[in-house]
mmCIF file of C-alpha atoms and ligand atoms in Angstrom:
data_model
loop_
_atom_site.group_PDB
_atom_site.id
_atom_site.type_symbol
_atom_site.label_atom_id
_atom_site.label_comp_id
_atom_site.label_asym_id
_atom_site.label_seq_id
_atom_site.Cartn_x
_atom_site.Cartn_y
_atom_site.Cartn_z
ATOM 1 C CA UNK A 1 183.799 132.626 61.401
ATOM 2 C CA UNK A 2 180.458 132.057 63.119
ATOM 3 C CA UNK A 3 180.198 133.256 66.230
ATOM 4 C CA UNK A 4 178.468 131.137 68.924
ATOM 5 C CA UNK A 5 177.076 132.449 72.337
ATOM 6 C CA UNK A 6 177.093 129.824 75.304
ATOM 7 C CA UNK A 7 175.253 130.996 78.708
ATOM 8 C CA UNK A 8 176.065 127.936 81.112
ATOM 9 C CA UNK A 9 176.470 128.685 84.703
ATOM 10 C CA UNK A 10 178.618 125.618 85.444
ATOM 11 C CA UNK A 11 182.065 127.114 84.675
ATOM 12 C CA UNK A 12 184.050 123.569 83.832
ATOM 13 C CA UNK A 13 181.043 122.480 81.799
ATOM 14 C CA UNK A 14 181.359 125.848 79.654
ATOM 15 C CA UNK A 15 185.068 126.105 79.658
ATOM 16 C CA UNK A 16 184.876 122.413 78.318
ATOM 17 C CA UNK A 17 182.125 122.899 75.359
ATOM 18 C CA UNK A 18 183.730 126.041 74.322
ATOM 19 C CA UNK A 19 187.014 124.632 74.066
ATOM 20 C CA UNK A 20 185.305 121.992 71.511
ATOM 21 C CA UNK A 21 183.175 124.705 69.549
ATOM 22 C CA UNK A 22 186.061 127.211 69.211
ATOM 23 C CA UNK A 23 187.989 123.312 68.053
ATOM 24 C CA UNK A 24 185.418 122.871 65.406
ATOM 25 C CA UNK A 25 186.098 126.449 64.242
ATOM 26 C CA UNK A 26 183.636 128.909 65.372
ATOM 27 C CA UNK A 27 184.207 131.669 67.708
ATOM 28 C CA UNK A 28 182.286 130.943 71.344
ATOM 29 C CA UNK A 29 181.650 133.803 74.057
ATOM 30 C CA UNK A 30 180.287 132.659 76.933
ATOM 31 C CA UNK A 31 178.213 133.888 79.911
ATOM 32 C CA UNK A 32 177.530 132.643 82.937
ATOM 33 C CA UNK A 33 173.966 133.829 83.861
ATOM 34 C CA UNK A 34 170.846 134.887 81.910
ATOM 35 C CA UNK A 35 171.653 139.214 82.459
ATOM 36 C CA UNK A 36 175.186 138.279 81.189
ATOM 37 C CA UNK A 37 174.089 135.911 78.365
ATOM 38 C CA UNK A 38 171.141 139.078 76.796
ATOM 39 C CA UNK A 39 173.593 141.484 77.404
ATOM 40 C CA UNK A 40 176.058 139.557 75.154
ATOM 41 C CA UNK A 41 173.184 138.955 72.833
ATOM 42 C CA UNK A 42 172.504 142.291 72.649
ATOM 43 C CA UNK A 43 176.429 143.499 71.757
ATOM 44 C CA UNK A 44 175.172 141.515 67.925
ATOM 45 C CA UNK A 45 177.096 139.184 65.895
ATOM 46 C CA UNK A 46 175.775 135.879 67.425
ATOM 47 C CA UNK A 47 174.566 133.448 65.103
ATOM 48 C CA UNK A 48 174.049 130.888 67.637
ATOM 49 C CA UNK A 49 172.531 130.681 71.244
ATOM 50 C CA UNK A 50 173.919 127.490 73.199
ATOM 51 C CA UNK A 51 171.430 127.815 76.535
ATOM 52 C CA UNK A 52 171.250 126.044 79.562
ATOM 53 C CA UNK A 53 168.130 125.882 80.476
ATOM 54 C CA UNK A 54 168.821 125.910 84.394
ATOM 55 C CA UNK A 55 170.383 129.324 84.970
ATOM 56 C CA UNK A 56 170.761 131.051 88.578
ATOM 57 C CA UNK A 57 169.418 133.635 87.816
ATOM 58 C CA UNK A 58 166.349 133.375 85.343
ATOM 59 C CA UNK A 59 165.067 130.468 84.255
ATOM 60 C CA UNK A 60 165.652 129.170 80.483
ATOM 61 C CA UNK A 61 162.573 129.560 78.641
ATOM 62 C CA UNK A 62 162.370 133.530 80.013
ATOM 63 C CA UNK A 63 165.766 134.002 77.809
ATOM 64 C CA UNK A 64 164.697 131.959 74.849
ATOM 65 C CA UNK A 65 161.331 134.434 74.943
ATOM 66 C CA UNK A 66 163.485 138.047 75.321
ATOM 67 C CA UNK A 67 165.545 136.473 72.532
ATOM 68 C CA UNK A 68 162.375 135.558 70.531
ATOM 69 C CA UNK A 69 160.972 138.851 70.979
ATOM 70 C CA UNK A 70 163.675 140.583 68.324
ATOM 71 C CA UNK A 71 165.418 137.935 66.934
ATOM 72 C CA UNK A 72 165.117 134.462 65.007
ATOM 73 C CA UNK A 73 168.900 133.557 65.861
ATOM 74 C CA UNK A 74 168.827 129.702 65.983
ATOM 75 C CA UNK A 75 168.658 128.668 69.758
ATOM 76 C CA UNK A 76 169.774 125.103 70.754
ATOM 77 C CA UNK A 77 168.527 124.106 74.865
ATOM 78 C CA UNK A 78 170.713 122.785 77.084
ATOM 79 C CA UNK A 79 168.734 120.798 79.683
ATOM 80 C CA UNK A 80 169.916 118.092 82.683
ATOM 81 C CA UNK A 81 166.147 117.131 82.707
ATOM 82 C CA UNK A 82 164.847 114.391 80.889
ATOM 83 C CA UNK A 83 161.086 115.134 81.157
ATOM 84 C CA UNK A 84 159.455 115.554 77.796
ATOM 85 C CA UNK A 85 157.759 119.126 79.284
ATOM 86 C CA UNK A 86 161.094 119.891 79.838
ATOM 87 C CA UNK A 87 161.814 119.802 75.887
ATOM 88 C CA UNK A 88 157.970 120.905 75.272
ATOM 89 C CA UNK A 89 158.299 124.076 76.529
ATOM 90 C CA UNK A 90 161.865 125.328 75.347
ATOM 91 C CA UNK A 91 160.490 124.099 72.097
ATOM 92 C CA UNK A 92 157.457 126.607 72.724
ATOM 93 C CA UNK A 93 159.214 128.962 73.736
ATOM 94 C CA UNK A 94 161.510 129.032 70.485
ATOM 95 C CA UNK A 95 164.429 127.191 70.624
ATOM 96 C CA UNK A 96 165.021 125.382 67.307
ATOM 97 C CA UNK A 97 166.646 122.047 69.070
ATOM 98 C CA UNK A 98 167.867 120.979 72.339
ATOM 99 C CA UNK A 99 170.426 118.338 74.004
ATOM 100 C CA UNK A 100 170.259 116.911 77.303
ATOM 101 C CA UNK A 101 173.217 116.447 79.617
ATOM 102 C CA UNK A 102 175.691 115.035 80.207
ATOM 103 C CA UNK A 103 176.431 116.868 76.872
ATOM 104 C CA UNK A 104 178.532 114.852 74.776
ATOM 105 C CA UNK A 105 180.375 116.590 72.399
ATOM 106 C CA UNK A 106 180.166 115.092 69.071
ATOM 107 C CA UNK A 107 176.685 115.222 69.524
ATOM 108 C CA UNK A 108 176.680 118.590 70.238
ATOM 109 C CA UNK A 109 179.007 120.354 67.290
ATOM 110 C CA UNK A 110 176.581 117.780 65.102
ATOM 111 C CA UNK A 111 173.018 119.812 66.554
ATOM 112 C CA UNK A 112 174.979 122.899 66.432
ATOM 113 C CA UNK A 113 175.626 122.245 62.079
ATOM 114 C CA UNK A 114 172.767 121.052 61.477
ATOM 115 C CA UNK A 115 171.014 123.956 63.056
ATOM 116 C CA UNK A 116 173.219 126.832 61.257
ATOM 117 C CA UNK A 117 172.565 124.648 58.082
ATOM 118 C CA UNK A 118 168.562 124.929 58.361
ATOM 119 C CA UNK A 119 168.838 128.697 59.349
ATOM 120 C CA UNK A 120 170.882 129.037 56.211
ATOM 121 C CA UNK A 121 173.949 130.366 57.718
ATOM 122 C CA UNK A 122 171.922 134.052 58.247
ATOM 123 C CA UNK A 123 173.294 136.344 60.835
ATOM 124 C CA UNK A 124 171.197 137.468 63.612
ATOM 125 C CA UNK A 125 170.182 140.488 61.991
ATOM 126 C CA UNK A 126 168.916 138.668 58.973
ATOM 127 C CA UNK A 127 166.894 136.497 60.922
ATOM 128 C CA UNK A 128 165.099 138.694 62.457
ATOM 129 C CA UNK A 129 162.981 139.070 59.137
ATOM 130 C CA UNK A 130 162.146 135.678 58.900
ATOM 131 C CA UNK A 131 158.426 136.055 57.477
ATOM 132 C CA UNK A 132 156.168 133.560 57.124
ATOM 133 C CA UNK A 133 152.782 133.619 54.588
ATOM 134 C CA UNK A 134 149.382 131.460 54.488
ATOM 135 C CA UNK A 135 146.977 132.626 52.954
ATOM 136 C CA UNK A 136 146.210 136.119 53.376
ATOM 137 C CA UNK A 137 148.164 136.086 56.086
ATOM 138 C CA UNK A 138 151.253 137.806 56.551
ATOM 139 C CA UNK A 139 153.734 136.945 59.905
ATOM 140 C CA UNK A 140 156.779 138.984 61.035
ATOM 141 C CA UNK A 141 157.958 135.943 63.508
ATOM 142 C CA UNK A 142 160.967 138.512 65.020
ATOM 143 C CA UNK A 143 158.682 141.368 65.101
ATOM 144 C CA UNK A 144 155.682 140.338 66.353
ATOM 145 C CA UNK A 145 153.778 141.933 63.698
ATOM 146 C CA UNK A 146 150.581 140.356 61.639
ATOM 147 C CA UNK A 147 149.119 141.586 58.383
ATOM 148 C CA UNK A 148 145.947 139.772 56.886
ATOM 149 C CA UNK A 149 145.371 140.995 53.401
ATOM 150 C CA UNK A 150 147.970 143.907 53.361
ATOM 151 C CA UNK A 151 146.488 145.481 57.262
ATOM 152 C CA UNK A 152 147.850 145.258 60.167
ATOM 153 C CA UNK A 153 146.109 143.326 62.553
ATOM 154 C CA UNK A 154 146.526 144.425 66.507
ATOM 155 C CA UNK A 155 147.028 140.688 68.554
ATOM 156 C CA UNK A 156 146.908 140.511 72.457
ATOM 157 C CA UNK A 157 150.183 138.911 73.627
ATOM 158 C CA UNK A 158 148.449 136.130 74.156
ATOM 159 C CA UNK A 159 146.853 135.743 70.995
ATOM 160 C CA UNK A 160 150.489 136.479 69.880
ATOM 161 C CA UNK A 161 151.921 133.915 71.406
ATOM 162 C CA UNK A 162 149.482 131.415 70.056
ATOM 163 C CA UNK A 163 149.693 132.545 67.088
ATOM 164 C CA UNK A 164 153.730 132.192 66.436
ATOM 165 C CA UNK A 165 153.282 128.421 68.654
ATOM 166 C CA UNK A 166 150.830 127.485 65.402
ATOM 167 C CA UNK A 167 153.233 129.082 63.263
ATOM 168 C CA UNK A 168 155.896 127.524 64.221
ATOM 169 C CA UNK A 169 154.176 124.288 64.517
ATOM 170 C CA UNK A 170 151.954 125.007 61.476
ATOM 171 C CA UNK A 171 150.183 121.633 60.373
ATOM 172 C CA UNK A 172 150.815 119.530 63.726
ATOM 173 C CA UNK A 173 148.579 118.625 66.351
ATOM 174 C CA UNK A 174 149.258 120.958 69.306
ATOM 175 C CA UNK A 175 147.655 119.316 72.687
ATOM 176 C CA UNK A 176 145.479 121.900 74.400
ATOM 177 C CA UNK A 177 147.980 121.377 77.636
ATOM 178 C CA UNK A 178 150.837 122.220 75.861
ATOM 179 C CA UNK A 179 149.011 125.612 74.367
ATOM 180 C CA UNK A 180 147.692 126.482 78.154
ATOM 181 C CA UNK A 181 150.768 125.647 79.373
ATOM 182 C CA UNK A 182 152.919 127.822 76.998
ATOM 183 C CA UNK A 183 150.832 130.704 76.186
ATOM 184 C CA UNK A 184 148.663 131.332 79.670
ATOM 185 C CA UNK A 185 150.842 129.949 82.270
ATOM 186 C CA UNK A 186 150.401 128.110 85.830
ATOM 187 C CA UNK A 187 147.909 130.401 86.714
ATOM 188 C CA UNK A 188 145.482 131.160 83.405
ATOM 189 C CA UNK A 189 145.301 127.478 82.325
ATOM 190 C CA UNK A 190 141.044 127.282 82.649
ATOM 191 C CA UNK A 191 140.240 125.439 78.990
ATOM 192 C CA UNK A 192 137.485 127.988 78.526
ATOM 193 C CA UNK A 193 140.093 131.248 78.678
ATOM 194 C CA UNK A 194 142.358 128.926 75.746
ATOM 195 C CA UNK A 195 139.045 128.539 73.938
ATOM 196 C CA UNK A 196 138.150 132.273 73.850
ATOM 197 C CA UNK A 197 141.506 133.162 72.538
ATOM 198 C CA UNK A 198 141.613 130.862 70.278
ATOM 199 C CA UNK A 199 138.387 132.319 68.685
ATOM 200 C CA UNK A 200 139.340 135.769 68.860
ATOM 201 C CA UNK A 201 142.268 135.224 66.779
ATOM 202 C CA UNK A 202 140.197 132.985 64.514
ATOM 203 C CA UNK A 203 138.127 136.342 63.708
ATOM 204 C CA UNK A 204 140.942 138.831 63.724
ATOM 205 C CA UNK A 205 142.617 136.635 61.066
ATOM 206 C CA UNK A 206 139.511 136.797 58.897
ATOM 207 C CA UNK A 207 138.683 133.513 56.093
ATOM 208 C CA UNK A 208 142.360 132.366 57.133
ATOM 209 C CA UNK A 209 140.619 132.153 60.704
ATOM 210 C CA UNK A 210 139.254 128.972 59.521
ATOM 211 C CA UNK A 211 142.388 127.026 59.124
ATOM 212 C CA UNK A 212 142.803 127.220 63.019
ATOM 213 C CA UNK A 213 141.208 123.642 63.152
ATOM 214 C CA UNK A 214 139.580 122.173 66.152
ATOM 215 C CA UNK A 215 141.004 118.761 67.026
ATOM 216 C CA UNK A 216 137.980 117.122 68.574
ATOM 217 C CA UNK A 217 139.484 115.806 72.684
ATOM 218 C CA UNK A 218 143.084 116.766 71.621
ATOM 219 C CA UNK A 219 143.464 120.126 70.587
ATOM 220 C CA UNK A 220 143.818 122.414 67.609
ATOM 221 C CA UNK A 221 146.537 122.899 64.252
ATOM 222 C CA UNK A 222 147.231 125.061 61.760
ATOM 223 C CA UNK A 223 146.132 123.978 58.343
ATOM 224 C CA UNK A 224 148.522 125.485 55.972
ATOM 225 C CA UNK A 225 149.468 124.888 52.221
ATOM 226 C CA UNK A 226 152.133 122.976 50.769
ATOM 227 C CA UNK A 227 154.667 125.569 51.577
ATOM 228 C CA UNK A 228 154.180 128.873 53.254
ATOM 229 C CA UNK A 229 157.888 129.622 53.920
ATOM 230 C CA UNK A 230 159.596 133.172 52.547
ATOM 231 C CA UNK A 231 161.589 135.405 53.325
HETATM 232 CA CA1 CA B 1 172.765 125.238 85.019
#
């Protein structure tokens, strides 16, 4: 039985979806606050994050990065907001899909499917080796670790973080606001800092450097081949 975590701080809301994900036949644990919700991420087993993005304690996209950082465990947002930034930056920050409330629940058990389907039914712990290859590039998406041509290559954070939003994006258009905006926060967002990491991880990934195209007034995408996907 798959096991699916739900951290929702409104208690009917939670006792609600869980009693319609544990109906659809997957085991739910719930918590009711970010602390609560990583500590029961931690415990293992989860092959699922449910996450409300509005939690009392830490906001949303915080968890969905302190997940990130070990684990590619499929993540589906729960937001009340409509705003597209809203979905933007979970997105950014790594979750897979999101739904907005009022959460209707066929709706829900279908995202929930179709995300376990696409992550292939792994475990957490399997996840966590997703690796993805272009060109002489190797990425450990769980483990934050980069290779080009069989060395390993020492990123800032921020280049980091860049680097896994192209990744995971690889061959869209990614607006320069939304890589500001996810990668250098409220207070770093001056075009020129975005530019200068973007062309210091252009030279620490070598020739593969070049497929970090400018997008002349827009912003800047990862030009990969047909299909880098392993592991
Ligand atoms: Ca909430």
């Amino acid at each position: 039985m798959e096991t699916v975590l739900l951290i929702e701080d409104d208690r009917s809301l939670a006792r609600e979806l869980s009693a319609k994900i544990q109906g659809a036949g997957y085991k739910c644990v719930c918590a009711s606050d970010a602390r609560s919700g990583l500590e029961a991420f931690k415990q293992g087993g989860v092959e699922l994050v449910l996450l409300d993005l509005g939690l009392p304690d830490r906001d949303g996209e915080h968890v969905l990065e302190v997940i990130r950082a070990s684990s590619a465990v499929p993540i589906v947002g729960l937001t009340a907001r409509r705003t597209g930034n809203d979905k933007v930056k979970a997105l950014d920050a790594g979750a897979d899909d999101y739904v907005v409330k009022p959460v209707w629940s066929g709706e829900l058990l279908a995202r929930i499917r179709a995300v376990l389907r696409r992550s292939g039914g792994v475990n957490a712990q399997k996840a966590t080796e997703e690796v993805v290859r272009f060109g002489q590039v190797t990425v450990w998406m769980g483990k934050h670790r980069v290779e080009v041509a069989g060395r390993d290559v020492h990123l800032t954070p921020t280049e980091m973080g860049l680097l896994l939003i192209f990744v995971r994006r690889r061959g869209q258009a990614l607006s320069r606001e939304r890589l500001m905006d996810a990668v250098l926060g409220p207070d770093g967002g001056a075009l020129e800092a975005l530019q200068s990491h973007v062309s210091r991880l252009r030279k620490k990934l070598g020739a593969d450097g070049t497929r970090i195209e400018t997008l002349w007034g827009v912003g800047y995408r990862l030009r990969v081949d047909a299909d880098p996907e392993e592991g």
